[in-house]
Amino acid sequence: MMIAIVSNFLNHHQLMLCNEFKKYCDEFYFIATEEIPEDRLSMGYSNMDSQYDFVLRTYDGSTDEKKIYDVLDRSDAVIFGACKDELIEYRMKQNKLSFLASERFFKKGTWRRFHPAIAKAVKRRSVQFKDKNYYVLCASAFLPRDLSLLGFPAEKCYKWGYFPKTERLECYPEKDSGTLRILWVGRLLKLKRADMAVKACAYLKENNVDFSLDFIGDGQCKEELIKLIDKYSLQNNVNFLGSMSPEEVRENMKGADIFMFTSNFREGWGAVVNEAMSSGCAMLASSAAGSVPFLIEDGRNGLVFRNGCQADLNKKLYKLATDSKMRENLGKEAMHTINNDYCPEVAAKRLVEFIKAEDKSKVNFEKGPMSGAEILKNKWYK
């Protein structure tokens, strides 16, 4: 079997899945179409494109163009991510099995489907192939609805996402019984809504909860957050730890009691959710992020708060902060979800099964990767 992934650049969120695909393939390739940006390197990412022999780079002349098209011709299946539309169209002229792996298209609102240029671009990558041997791997629970609004059939959309390394911890990580440790990880951008985390922690302080809030990451909103911290007199509670390597982030996750994920609908997936759940954190996540409806069952393996609702976040953070047994139960279930259901091993195995199946409609998984992705509206969580 031969499988190829075509995307911008290889990173640690994709590497484990690539390694799993290699186990099933005689030939496997990752076709990288862009050099990794400097801002990603400053965040602790490494340049993996030159570290693995299965990566074919199109952007620096190291791979002959004929080789790229040879891979597109010979592969049993190709997964297209961030790449030129022409590569997808070339493959689909032959109607060979292909997948579009994508986050949602209308992050800024479904009204954007009425914008002629945007609608044309989305249709070019998806709707024009709706009757072909072409399926969608959803890296957002909201993607099926975005596509259905333009006429792409939801029954050709499957749950997918990002599959970073799973921790495979032998037991639930021991937590410090002293000060409650809350962790937030990501770039400090407006869409990440880190301000909500600060305000929620101010609510904890008002209610006499002893805690620390650690921010890992950097970005344009840091100064605004510092002002907010000063406003609520949280200087002794909040720490900015800066950017870290993926390995350092994971170590911090293992020691955290609660992981807050506050992004709005402009968050495509949010791989830190996978990572924090795998590390045994009690999750408290916004309903707007693309990963949350796929990964979190509210009250079983994490808590969900209504996007943008500060009161809902405050209430649920206080509930977690004052109930250590709940935190432990949610953390254990979160570990089980990621390590056994939503992991690279399961995703690769199921996609290979789908590729091999003569009748794709008979490949049915109840939950997790490659199960059917239903149409979900933004206001799904009440």
mmCIF file with all atom_site columns, C-alpha atoms in Angstrom, residues 15-165:
data_model
loop_
_atom_site.group_PDB
_atom_site.id
_atom_site.type_symbol
_atom_site.label_atom_id
_atom_site.label_alt_id
_atom_site.label_comp_id
_atom_site.label_asym_id
_atom_site.label_entity_id
_atom_site.label_seq_id
_atom_site.pdbx_PDB_ins_code
_atom_site.Cartn_x
_atom_site.Cartn_y
_atom_site.Cartn_z
_atom_site.occupancy
_atom_site.B_iso_or_equiv
_atom_site.pdbx_formal_charge
_atom_site.auth_seq_id
_atom_site.auth_comp_id
_atom_site.auth_asym_id
_atom_site.auth_atom_id
_atom_site.pdbx_PDB_model_num
ATOM 1   C CA . LEU A 1 15  ? 4.492   13.100 13.105  1.00 0.00 ? 15  LEU A CA 1
ATOM 2   C CA . MET A 1 16  ? 2.976   10.282 15.148  1.00 0.00 ? 16  MET A CA 1
ATOM 3   C CA . LEU A 1 17  ? 0.241   9.728  12.567  1.00 0.00 ? 17  LEU A CA 1
ATOM 4   C CA . CYS A 1 18  ? 2.862   9.585  9.809   1.00 0.00 ? 18  CYS A CA 1
ATOM 5   C CA . ASN A 1 19  ? 4.807   6.977  11.760  1.00 0.00 ? 19  ASN A CA 1
ATOM 6   C CA . GLU A 1 20  ? 1.648   4.889  12.125  1.00 0.00 ? 20  GLU A CA 1
ATOM 7   C CA . PHE A 1 21  ? 0.882   5.080  8.407   1.00 0.00 ? 21  PHE A CA 1
ATOM 8   C CA . LYS A 1 22  ? 4.399   3.872  7.654   1.00 0.00 ? 22  LYS A CA 1
ATOM 9   C CA . LYS A 1 23  ? 3.630   0.610  9.470   1.00 0.00 ? 23  LYS A CA 1
ATOM 10  C CA . TYR A 1 24  ? 0.910   -0.192 6.927   1.00 0.00 ? 24  TYR A CA 1
ATOM 11  C CA . CYS A 1 25  ? 2.668   1.052  3.798   1.00 0.00 ? 25  CYS A CA 1
ATOM 12  C CA . ASP A 1 26  ? 5.274   -0.191 1.379   1.00 0.00 ? 26  ASP A CA 1
ATOM 13  C CA . GLU A 1 27  ? 5.743   3.473  0.516   1.00 0.00 ? 27  GLU A CA 1
ATOM 14  C CA . PHE A 1 28  ? 4.694   6.536  2.513   1.00 0.00 ? 28  PHE A CA 1
ATOM 15  C CA . TYR A 1 29  ? 5.409   10.185 1.733   1.00 0.00 ? 29  TYR A CA 1
ATOM 16  C CA . PHE A 1 30  ? 4.728   13.553 3.313   1.00 0.00 ? 30  PHE A CA 1
ATOM 17  C CA . ILE A 1 31  ? 4.876   16.230 0.616   1.00 0.00 ? 31  ILE A CA 1
ATOM 18  C CA . ALA A 1 32  ? 5.766   19.536 2.309   1.00 0.00 ? 32  ALA A CA 1
ATOM 19  C CA . THR A 1 33  ? 4.693   22.603 0.335   1.00 0.00 ? 33  THR A CA 1
ATOM 20  C CA . GLU A 1 34  ? 5.977   25.413 2.581   1.00 0.00 ? 34  GLU A CA 1
ATOM 21  C CA . GLU A 1 35  ? 8.970   26.130 4.776   1.00 0.00 ? 35  GLU A CA 1
ATOM 22  C CA . ILE A 1 36  ? 8.111   26.246 8.470   1.00 0.00 ? 36  ILE A CA 1
ATOM 23  C CA . PRO A 1 37  ? 7.554   29.901 9.488   1.00 0.00 ? 37  PRO A CA 1
ATOM 24  C CA . GLU A 1 38  ? 9.917   31.636 11.878  1.00 0.00 ? 38  GLU A CA 1
ATOM 25  C CA . ASP A 1 39  ? 7.129   32.318 14.375  1.00 0.00 ? 39  ASP A CA 1
ATOM 26  C CA . ARG A 1 40  ? 6.552   28.575 14.748  1.00 0.00 ? 40  ARG A CA 1
ATOM 27  C CA . LEU A 1 41  ? 10.251  27.996 15.354  1.00 0.00 ? 41  LEU A CA 1
ATOM 28  C CA . SER A 1 42  ? 10.193  30.698 18.041  1.00 0.00 ? 42  SER A CA 1
ATOM 29  C CA . MET A 1 43  ? 7.319   28.821 19.706  1.00 0.00 ? 43  MET A CA 1
ATOM 30  C CA . GLY A 1 44  ? 9.487   25.741 20.189  1.00 0.00 ? 44  GLY A CA 1
ATOM 31  C CA . TYR A 1 45  ? 8.669   23.867 16.971  1.00 0.00 ? 45  TYR A CA 1
ATOM 32  C CA . SER A 1 46  ? 11.536  22.149 15.175  1.00 0.00 ? 46  SER A CA 1
ATOM 33  C CA . ASN A 1 47  ? 12.129  21.984 11.425  1.00 0.00 ? 47  ASN A CA 1
ATOM 34  C CA . MET A 1 48  ? 11.102  18.373 10.807  1.00 0.00 ? 48  MET A CA 1
ATOM 35  C CA . ASP A 1 49  ? 11.028  18.588 7.017   1.00 0.00 ? 49  ASP A CA 1
ATOM 36  C CA . SER A 1 50  ? 14.746  17.884 6.823   1.00 0.00 ? 50  SER A CA 1
ATOM 37  C CA . GLN A 1 51  ? 14.800  15.285 9.614   1.00 0.00 ? 51  GLN A CA 1
ATOM 38  C CA . TYR A 1 52  ? 12.747  12.480 8.032   1.00 0.00 ? 52  TYR A CA 1
ATOM 39  C CA . ASP A 1 53  ? 13.434  10.659 4.797   1.00 0.00 ? 53  ASP A CA 1
ATOM 40  C CA . PHE A 1 54  ? 9.747   10.281 3.932   1.00 0.00 ? 54  PHE A CA 1
ATOM 41  C CA . VAL A 1 55  ? 9.371   14.078 3.530   1.00 0.00 ? 55  VAL A CA 1
ATOM 42  C CA . LEU A 1 56  ? 9.497   15.462 -0.012  1.00 0.00 ? 56  LEU A CA 1
ATOM 43  C CA . ARG A 1 57  ? 10.045  19.232 -0.035  1.00 0.00 ? 57  ARG A CA 1
ATOM 44  C CA . THR A 1 58  ? 8.564   21.185 -2.932  1.00 0.00 ? 58  THR A CA 1
ATOM 45  C CA . TYR A 1 59  ? 9.672   24.637 -1.775  1.00 0.00 ? 59  TYR A CA 1
ATOM 46  C CA . ASP A 1 60  ? 13.467  24.432 -1.957  1.00 0.00 ? 60  ASP A CA 1
ATOM 47  C CA . GLY A 1 61  ? 14.184  22.509 -5.147  1.00 0.00 ? 61  GLY A CA 1
ATOM 48  C CA . SER A 1 62  ? 15.316  19.374 -3.295  1.00 0.00 ? 62  SER A CA 1
ATOM 49  C CA . THR A 1 63  ? 12.573  17.247 -4.895  1.00 0.00 ? 63  THR A CA 1
ATOM 50  C CA . ASP A 1 64  ? 12.032  17.030 -8.629  1.00 0.00 ? 64  ASP A CA 1
ATOM 51  C CA . GLU A 1 65  ? 8.514   18.022 -9.687  1.00 0.00 ? 65  GLU A CA 1
ATOM 52  C CA . LYS A 1 66  ? 8.167   14.761 -11.610 1.00 0.00 ? 66  LYS A CA 1
ATOM 53  C CA . LYS A 1 67  ? 8.627   12.870 -8.336  1.00 0.00 ? 67  LYS A CA 1
ATOM 54  C CA . ILE A 1 68  ? 5.720   14.762 -6.754  1.00 0.00 ? 68  ILE A CA 1
ATOM 55  C CA . TYR A 1 69  ? 3.356   13.913 -9.594  1.00 0.00 ? 69  TYR A CA 1
ATOM 56  C CA . ASP A 1 70  ? 4.600   10.338 -9.652  1.00 0.00 ? 70  ASP A CA 1
ATOM 57  C CA . VAL A 1 71  ? 3.596   10.017 -5.990  1.00 0.00 ? 71  VAL A CA 1
ATOM 58  C CA . LEU A 1 72  ? 0.193   11.558 -6.732  1.00 0.00 ? 72  LEU A CA 1
ATOM 59  C CA . ASP A 1 73  ? -0.281  9.092  -9.591  1.00 0.00 ? 73  ASP A CA 1
ATOM 60  C CA . ARG A 1 74  ? 0.765   5.925  -7.772  1.00 0.00 ? 74  ARG A CA 1
ATOM 61  C CA . SER A 1 75  ? -0.647  6.397  -4.268  1.00 0.00 ? 75  SER A CA 1
ATOM 62  C CA . ASP A 1 76  ? -3.587  4.270  -3.191  1.00 0.00 ? 76  ASP A CA 1
ATOM 63  C CA . ALA A 1 77  ? -4.803  7.284  -1.219  1.00 0.00 ? 77  ALA A CA 1
ATOM 64  C CA . VAL A 1 78  ? -3.717  10.899 -0.856  1.00 0.00 ? 78  VAL A CA 1
ATOM 65  C CA . ILE A 1 79  ? -4.617  13.158 2.075   1.00 0.00 ? 79  ILE A CA 1
ATOM 66  C CA . PHE A 1 80  ? -4.588  16.823 1.087   1.00 0.00 ? 80  PHE A CA 1
ATOM 67  C CA . GLY A 1 81  ? -4.065  19.508 3.701   1.00 0.00 ? 81  GLY A CA 1
ATOM 68  C CA . ALA A 1 82  ? -2.637  22.983 3.135   1.00 0.00 ? 82  ALA A CA 1
ATOM 69  C CA . CYS A 1 83  ? -1.540  22.900 -0.501  1.00 0.00 ? 83  CYS A CA 1
ATOM 70  C CA . LYS A 1 84  ? -2.270  24.353 -3.913  1.00 0.00 ? 84  LYS A CA 1
ATOM 71  C CA . ASP A 1 85  ? -5.649  23.477 -5.375  1.00 0.00 ? 85  ASP A CA 1
ATOM 72  C CA . GLU A 1 86  ? -3.943  22.405 -8.581  1.00 0.00 ? 86  GLU A CA 1
ATOM 73  C CA . LEU A 1 87  ? -2.479  19.346 -6.856  1.00 0.00 ? 87  LEU A CA 1
ATOM 74  C CA . ILE A 1 88  ? -5.930  18.220 -5.728  1.00 0.00 ? 88  ILE A CA 1
ATOM 75  C CA . GLU A 1 89  ? -7.390  18.846 -9.177  1.00 0.00 ? 89  GLU A CA 1
ATOM 76  C CA . TYR A 1 90  ? -4.603  16.870 -10.821 1.00 0.00 ? 90  TYR A CA 1
ATOM 77  C CA . ARG A 1 91  ? -5.352  13.836 -8.673  1.00 0.00 ? 91  ARG A CA 1
ATOM 78  C CA . MET A 1 92  ? -9.125  14.136 -9.036  1.00 0.00 ? 92  MET A CA 1
ATOM 79  C CA . LYS A 1 93  ? -8.955  14.230 -12.841 1.00 0.00 ? 93  LYS A CA 1
ATOM 80  C CA . GLN A 1 94  ? -8.095  10.549 -12.431 1.00 0.00 ? 94  GLN A CA 1
ATOM 81  C CA . ASN A 1 95  ? -10.817 10.152 -9.773  1.00 0.00 ? 95  ASN A CA 1
ATOM 82  C CA . LYS A 1 96  ? -8.424  8.332  -7.456  1.00 0.00 ? 96  LYS A CA 1
ATOM 83  C CA . LEU A 1 97  ? -9.249  7.961  -3.775  1.00 0.00 ? 97  LEU A CA 1
ATOM 84  C CA . SER A 1 98  ? -8.444  11.222 -2.007  1.00 0.00 ? 98  SER A CA 1
ATOM 85  C CA . PHE A 1 99  ? -9.208  12.990 1.244   1.00 0.00 ? 99  PHE A CA 1
ATOM 86  C CA . LEU A 1 100 ? -9.350  16.630 2.219   1.00 0.00 ? 100 LEU A CA 1
ATOM 87  C CA . ALA A 1 101 ? -8.111  17.085 5.800   1.00 0.00 ? 101 ALA A CA 1
ATOM 88  C CA . SER A 1 102 ? -9.281  20.488 6.931   1.00 0.00 ? 102 SER A CA 1
ATOM 89  C CA . GLU A 1 103 ? -10.331 22.731 9.769   1.00 0.00 ? 103 GLU A CA 1
ATOM 90  C CA . ARG A 1 104 ? -13.558 24.669 9.273   1.00 0.00 ? 104 ARG A CA 1
ATOM 91  C CA . PHE A 1 105 ? -13.727 27.198 6.445   1.00 0.00 ? 105 PHE A CA 1
ATOM 92  C CA . PHE A 1 106 ? -16.036 29.789 8.010   1.00 0.00 ? 106 PHE A CA 1
ATOM 93  C CA . LYS A 1 107 ? -14.231 30.554 11.260  1.00 0.00 ? 107 LYS A CA 1
ATOM 94  C CA . LYS A 1 108 ? -15.377 34.177 11.083  1.00 0.00 ? 108 LYS A CA 1
ATOM 95  C CA . GLY A 1 109 ? -19.020 33.243 10.531  1.00 0.00 ? 109 GLY A CA 1
ATOM 96  C CA . THR A 1 110 ? -21.108 31.177 8.114   1.00 0.00 ? 110 THR A CA 1
ATOM 97  C CA . TRP A 1 111 ? -22.257 34.427 6.464   1.00 0.00 ? 111 TRP A CA 1
ATOM 98  C CA . ARG A 1 112 ? -18.933 34.335 4.630   1.00 0.00 ? 112 ARG A CA 1
ATOM 99  C CA . ARG A 1 113 ? -20.387 31.720 2.304   1.00 0.00 ? 113 ARG A CA 1
ATOM 100 C CA . PHE A 1 114 ? -22.106 34.646 0.568   1.00 0.00 ? 114 PHE A CA 1
ATOM 101 C CA . HIS A 1 115 ? -18.759 36.297 -0.200  1.00 0.00 ? 115 HIS A CA 1
ATOM 102 C CA . PRO A 1 116 ? -18.151 35.361 -3.871  1.00 0.00 ? 116 PRO A CA 1
ATOM 103 C CA . ALA A 1 117 ? -14.378 34.881 -3.623  1.00 0.00 ? 117 ALA A CA 1
ATOM 104 C CA . ILE A 1 118 ? -14.579 32.839 -0.417  1.00 0.00 ? 118 ILE A CA 1
ATOM 105 C CA . ALA A 1 119 ? -17.408 30.638 -1.694  1.00 0.00 ? 119 ALA A CA 1
ATOM 106 C CA . LYS A 1 120 ? -15.510 30.044 -4.927  1.00 0.00 ? 120 LYS A CA 1
ATOM 107 C CA . ALA A 1 121 ? -12.354 29.036 -3.057  1.00 0.00 ? 121 ALA A CA 1
ATOM 108 C CA . VAL A 1 122 ? -14.208 26.608 -0.767  1.00 0.00 ? 122 VAL A CA 1
ATOM 109 C CA . LYS A 1 123 ? -16.109 25.052 -3.662  1.00 0.00 ? 123 LYS A CA 1
ATOM 110 C CA . ARG A 1 124 ? -12.888 24.584 -5.582  1.00 0.00 ? 124 ARG A CA 1
ATOM 111 C CA . ARG A 1 125 ? -11.404 22.484 -2.761  1.00 0.00 ? 125 ARG A CA 1
ATOM 112 C CA . SER A 1 126 ? -14.539 20.536 -1.921  1.00 0.00 ? 126 SER A CA 1
ATOM 113 C CA . VAL A 1 127 ? -17.908 20.899 -3.628  1.00 0.00 ? 127 VAL A CA 1
ATOM 114 C CA . GLN A 1 128 ? -16.627 20.413 -7.171  1.00 0.00 ? 128 GLN A CA 1
ATOM 115 C CA . PHE A 1 129 ? -15.565 16.890 -6.148  1.00 0.00 ? 129 PHE A CA 1
ATOM 116 C CA . LYS A 1 130 ? -18.718 15.933 -4.241  1.00 0.00 ? 130 LYS A CA 1
ATOM 117 C CA . ASP A 1 131 ? -19.585 13.164 -6.719  1.00 0.00 ? 131 ASP A CA 1
ATOM 118 C CA . LYS A 1 132 ? -16.037 11.867 -7.013  1.00 0.00 ? 132 LYS A CA 1
ATOM 119 C CA . ASN A 1 133 ? -13.892 9.460  -5.009  1.00 0.00 ? 133 ASN A CA 1
ATOM 120 C CA . TYR A 1 134 ? -13.276 12.229 -2.505  1.00 0.00 ? 134 TYR A CA 1
ATOM 121 C CA . TYR A 1 135 ? -13.975 12.417 1.222   1.00 0.00 ? 135 TYR A CA 1
ATOM 122 C CA . VAL A 1 136 ? -13.431 14.953 3.986   1.00 0.00 ? 136 VAL A CA 1
ATOM 123 C CA . LEU A 1 137 ? -11.467 14.333 7.191   1.00 0.00 ? 137 LEU A CA 1
ATOM 124 C CA . CYS A 1 138 ? -12.819 16.924 9.597   1.00 0.00 ? 138 CYS A CA 1
ATOM 125 C CA . ALA A 1 139 ? -10.320 18.706 11.828  1.00 0.00 ? 139 ALA A CA 1
ATOM 126 C CA . SER A 1 140 ? -13.244 20.647 13.246  1.00 0.00 ? 140 SER A CA 1
ATOM 127 C CA . ALA A 1 141 ? -16.654 19.525 14.424  1.00 0.00 ? 141 ALA A CA 1
ATOM 128 C CA . PHE A 1 142 ? -18.113 22.537 12.608  1.00 0.00 ? 142 PHE A CA 1
ATOM 129 C CA . LEU A 1 143 ? -16.714 21.723 9.160   1.00 0.00 ? 143 LEU A CA 1
ATOM 130 C CA . PRO A 1 144 ? -19.590 19.459 7.985   1.00 0.00 ? 144 PRO A CA 1
ATOM 131 C CA . ARG A 1 145 ? -22.076 22.300 8.386   1.00 0.00 ? 145 ARG A CA 1
ATOM 132 C CA . ASP A 1 146 ? -19.794 24.789 6.635   1.00 0.00 ? 146 ASP A CA 1
ATOM 133 C CA . LEU A 1 147 ? -19.543 22.423 3.673   1.00 0.00 ? 147 LEU A CA 1
ATOM 134 C CA . SER A 1 148 ? -23.211 21.434 3.669   1.00 0.00 ? 148 SER A CA 1
ATOM 135 C CA . LEU A 1 149 ? -24.196 25.095 3.307   1.00 0.00 ? 149 LEU A CA 1
ATOM 136 C CA . LEU A 1 150 ? -22.451 25.038 -0.078  1.00 0.00 ? 150 LEU A CA 1
ATOM 137 C CA . GLY A 1 151 ? -23.790 21.658 -1.151  1.00 0.00 ? 151 GLY A CA 1
ATOM 138 C CA . PHE A 1 152 ? -21.164 19.122 -0.071  1.00 0.00 ? 152 PHE A CA 1
ATOM 139 C CA . PRO A 1 153 ? -22.813 15.957 1.343   1.00 0.00 ? 153 PRO A CA 1
ATOM 140 C CA . ALA A 1 154 ? -22.366 15.521 5.099   1.00 0.00 ? 154 ALA A CA 1
ATOM 141 C CA . GLU A 1 155 ? -22.304 11.734 4.704   1.00 0.00 ? 155 GLU A CA 1
ATOM 142 C CA . LYS A 1 156 ? -18.869 12.072 3.064   1.00 0.00 ? 156 LYS A CA 1
ATOM 143 C CA . CYS A 1 157 ? -17.485 13.854 6.148   1.00 0.00 ? 157 CYS A CA 1
ATOM 144 C CA . TYR A 1 158 ? -15.669 11.890 8.853   1.00 0.00 ? 158 TYR A CA 1
ATOM 145 C CA . LYS A 1 159 ? -14.331 12.759 12.283  1.00 0.00 ? 159 LYS A CA 1
ATOM 146 C CA . TRP A 1 160 ? -10.614 13.397 12.239  1.00 0.00 ? 160 TRP A CA 1
ATOM 147 C CA . GLY A 1 161 ? -8.403  16.051 13.815  1.00 0.00 ? 161 GLY A CA 1
ATOM 148 C CA . TYR A 1 162 ? -4.801  16.250 14.945  1.00 0.00 ? 162 TYR A CA 1
ATOM 149 C CA . PHE A 1 163 ? -3.112  13.348 16.667  1.00 0.00 ? 163 PHE A CA 1
ATOM 150 C CA . PRO A 1 164 ? -0.096  14.447 18.720  1.00 0.00 ? 164 PRO A CA 1
ATOM 151 C CA . LYS A 1 165 ? 1.939   12.009 20.749  1.00 0.00 ? 165 LYS A CA 1
#
